[in-house]
Amino acid sequence: MYYYLGHLLLAFLWAIFLLTFIKSMQNQNLTESKLFGILSVITMIVILIVGTKMMLNDHSIIKSGKWIHVKLSLDIILMLENLFLLKILKQGKFVSSKCGNIMYFFSLFAFLSMIILTMLRPF
């Protein structure tokens, strides 16, 4: 039970940190970008560990339907986006306004979709 609540809270934290990281990269603020980049990666790693433990402890989650495959695919896409943004930051570059908006709204849609999929388990 505690894994579910912890996983959900970590998902909210990761969403906040990643979305703020994208906006700070768009605004070309180096110190904020580094801070939120580190925070988003730390929460991403912790949520990956907690989610893996949760699925290993409760095998019914894996067999509960196709929704878990869609959610995990969205997780992987967001993790790759997070690592891509860190790579750009390490090179000392930032994202353009248009690219930042696309990444921001895609990430927002992905996080909302993951929460809806987890709560409703529609298929």
mmCIF file of C-alpha atoms in Angstrom:
data_model
loop_
_atom_site.group_PDB
_atom_site.id
_atom_site.type_symbol
_atom_site.label_atom_id
_atom_site.label_comp_id
_atom_site.label_asym_id
_atom_site.label_seq_id
_atom_site.Cartn_x
_atom_site.Cartn_y
_atom_site.Cartn_z
ATOM 1 C CA MET A 1 0.000 0.000 0.000
ATOM 2 C CA TYR A 2 2.783 2.408 0.885
ATOM 3 C CA TYR A 3 4.534 1.705 -2.407
ATOM 4 C CA TYR A 4 1.456 2.911 -4.309
ATOM 5 C CA LEU A 5 1.198 6.158 -2.382
ATOM 6 C CA GLY A 6 4.945 6.766 -2.521
ATOM 7 C CA HIS A 7 5.011 6.028 -6.231
ATOM 8 C CA LEU A 8 2.160 8.465 -6.877
ATOM 9 C CA LEU A 9 3.771 11.230 -4.810
ATOM 10 C CA LEU A 10 7.097 10.692 -6.558
ATOM 11 C CA ALA A 11 5.334 10.862 -9.922
ATOM 12 C CA PHE A 12 3.894 14.256 -8.973
ATOM 13 C CA LEU A 13 7.334 15.449 -7.846
ATOM 14 C CA TRP A 14 8.975 14.227 -11.035
ATOM 15 C CA ALA A 15 6.301 15.972 -13.100
ATOM 16 C CA ILE A 16 6.855 19.261 -11.265
ATOM 17 C CA PHE A 17 10.640 19.056 -11.499
ATOM 18 C CA LEU A 18 10.695 18.019 -15.172
ATOM 19 C CA LEU A 19 8.190 20.669 -16.259
ATOM 20 C CA THR A 20 10.084 23.350 -14.332
ATOM 21 C CA PHE A 21 13.345 22.068 -15.845
ATOM 22 C CA ILE A 22 11.894 22.462 -19.352
ATOM 23 C CA LYS A 23 10.715 26.016 -18.604
ATOM 24 C CA SER A 24 14.077 27.006 -17.123
ATOM 25 C CA MET A 25 15.864 25.596 -20.199
ATOM 26 C CA GLN A 26 13.481 27.622 -22.349
ATOM 27 C CA ASN A 27 14.150 30.805 -20.343
ATOM 28 C CA GLN A 28 17.924 30.193 -20.574
ATOM 29 C CA ASN A 29 18.464 30.355 -16.829
ATOM 30 C CA LEU A 30 21.599 28.291 -16.176
ATOM 31 C CA THR A 31 21.447 27.977 -12.373
ATOM 32 C CA GLU A 32 17.764 27.030 -12.313
ATOM 33 C CA SER A 33 18.303 24.603 -15.173
ATOM 34 C CA LYS A 34 21.095 22.822 -13.307
ATOM 35 C CA LEU A 35 19.083 22.668 -10.078
ATOM 36 C CA PHE A 36 15.885 21.329 -11.623
ATOM 37 C CA GLY A 37 17.839 19.035 -13.932
ATOM 38 C CA ILE A 38 19.508 17.360 -10.964
ATOM 39 C CA LEU A 39 16.243 17.181 -9.012
ATOM 40 C CA SER A 40 14.359 15.688 -11.949
ATOM 41 C CA VAL A 41 17.007 13.015 -12.518
ATOM 42 C CA ILE A 42 17.103 12.094 -8.826
ATOM 43 C CA THR A 43 13.321 11.740 -8.645
ATOM 44 C CA MET A 44 13.344 9.836 -11.945
ATOM 45 C CA ILE A 45 15.822 7.293 -10.549
ATOM 46 C CA VAL A 46 13.950 6.957 -7.243
ATOM 47 C CA ILE A 47 10.596 6.496 -8.987
ATOM 48 C CA LEU A 48 12.167 3.867 -11.232
ATOM 49 C CA ILE A 49 13.430 1.945 -8.193
ATOM 50 C CA VAL A 50 10.136 2.240 -6.288
ATOM 51 C CA GLY A 51 8.081 1.269 -9.352
ATOM 52 C CA THR A 52 10.264 -1.750 -10.028
ATOM 53 C CA LYS A 53 10.011 -2.900 -6.407
ATOM 54 C CA MET A 54 6.262 -2.399 -6.521
ATOM 55 C CA MET A 55 5.895 -4.561 -9.638
ATOM 56 C CA LEU A 56 8.212 -7.256 -8.267
ATOM 57 C CA ASN A 57 6.274 -7.437 -4.993
ATOM 58 C CA ASP A 58 2.828 -7.496 -6.640
ATOM 59 C CA HIS A 59 2.816 -9.577 -9.827
ATOM 60 C CA SER A 60 -0.856 -8.816 -10.463
ATOM 61 C CA ILE A 61 0.160 -5.318 -11.641
ATOM 62 C CA ILE A 62 2.053 -6.769 -14.586
ATOM 63 C CA LYS A 63 -0.869 -8.985 -15.569
ATOM 64 C CA SER A 64 -3.577 -6.360 -14.942
ATOM 65 C CA GLY A 65 -3.978 -5.238 -18.556
ATOM 66 C CA LYS A 66 -2.571 -3.357 -21.493
ATOM 67 C CA TRP A 67 -2.720 -0.039 -19.649
ATOM 68 C CA ILE A 68 0.536 -0.862 -17.835
ATOM 69 C CA HIS A 69 2.371 -1.234 -21.140
ATOM 70 C CA VAL A 70 1.133 2.174 -22.308
ATOM 71 C CA LYS A 71 2.105 3.749 -18.977
ATOM 72 C CA LEU A 72 5.570 2.206 -19.013
ATOM 73 C CA SER A 73 6.070 3.356 -22.614
ATOM 74 C CA LEU A 74 5.210 6.917 -21.577
ATOM 75 C CA ASP A 75 7.614 6.565 -18.635
ATOM 76 C CA ILE A 76 10.447 5.524 -20.948
ATOM 77 C CA ILE A 77 9.752 8.388 -23.362
ATOM 78 C CA LEU A 78 9.781 10.918 -20.509
ATOM 79 C CA MET A 79 12.996 9.449 -19.096
ATOM 80 C CA LEU A 80 14.658 9.768 -22.495
ATOM 81 C CA GLU A 81 13.417 13.354 -22.771
ATOM 82 C CA ASN A 82 14.847 14.124 -19.337
ATOM 83 C CA LEU A 83 18.240 12.651 -20.258
ATOM 84 C CA PHE A 84 18.200 14.487 -23.607
ATOM 85 C CA LEU A 85 17.623 17.799 -21.822
ATOM 86 C CA LEU A 86 20.512 17.049 -19.473
ATOM 87 C CA LYS A 87 22.744 16.367 -22.464
ATOM 88 C CA ILE A 88 21.777 19.715 -23.982
ATOM 89 C CA LEU A 89 22.450 21.464 -20.659
ATOM 90 C CA LYS A 90 25.846 19.768 -20.314
ATOM 91 C CA GLN A 91 26.789 21.132 -23.750
ATOM 92 C CA GLY A 92 25.914 24.629 -22.500
ATOM 93 C CA LYS A 93 22.976 25.034 -24.857
ATOM 94 C CA PHE A 94 19.319 25.792 -24.258
ATOM 95 C CA VAL A 95 16.073 24.973 -26.067
ATOM 96 C CA SER A 96 14.199 27.411 -28.278
ATOM 97 C CA SER A 97 10.832 28.784 -27.267
ATOM 98 C CA LYS A 98 8.911 26.700 -29.800
ATOM 99 C CA CYS A 99 10.758 23.473 -28.955
ATOM 100 C CA GLY A 100 10.382 24.164 -25.226
ATOM 101 C CA ASN A 101 6.625 24.648 -25.579
ATOM 102 C CA ILE A 102 6.269 21.400 -27.518
ATOM 103 C CA MET A 103 8.298 19.495 -24.916
ATOM 104 C CA TYR A 104 6.417 21.139 -22.046
ATOM 105 C CA PHE A 105 2.927 20.342 -23.322
ATOM 106 C CA PHE A 106 3.904 16.820 -24.430
ATOM 107 C CA SER A 107 5.322 16.117 -20.964
ATOM 108 C CA LEU A 108 2.254 17.585 -19.294
ATOM 109 C CA PHE A 109 -0.039 15.451 -21.462
ATOM 110 C CA ALA A 110 2.092 12.353 -20.803
ATOM 111 C CA PHE A 111 2.058 12.844 -17.027
ATOM 112 C CA LEU A 112 -1.702 13.435 -16.975
ATOM 113 C CA SER A 113 -2.228 10.373 -19.170
ATOM 114 C CA MET A 114 -0.091 8.238 -16.874
ATOM 115 C CA ILE A 115 -2.056 9.352 -13.811
ATOM 116 C CA ILE A 116 -5.395 8.682 -15.537
ATOM 117 C CA LEU A 117 -4.184 5.283 -16.735
ATOM 118 C CA THR A 118 -3.007 4.350 -13.254
ATOM 119 C CA MET A 119 -6.191 5.466 -11.515
ATOM 120 C CA LEU A 120 -8.800 4.181 -13.990
ATOM 121 C CA ARG A 121 -7.009 1.218 -15.631
ATOM 122 C CA PRO A 122 -9.306 1.499 -18.664
ATOM 123 C CA PHE A 123 -8.067 -1.473 -20.723
#
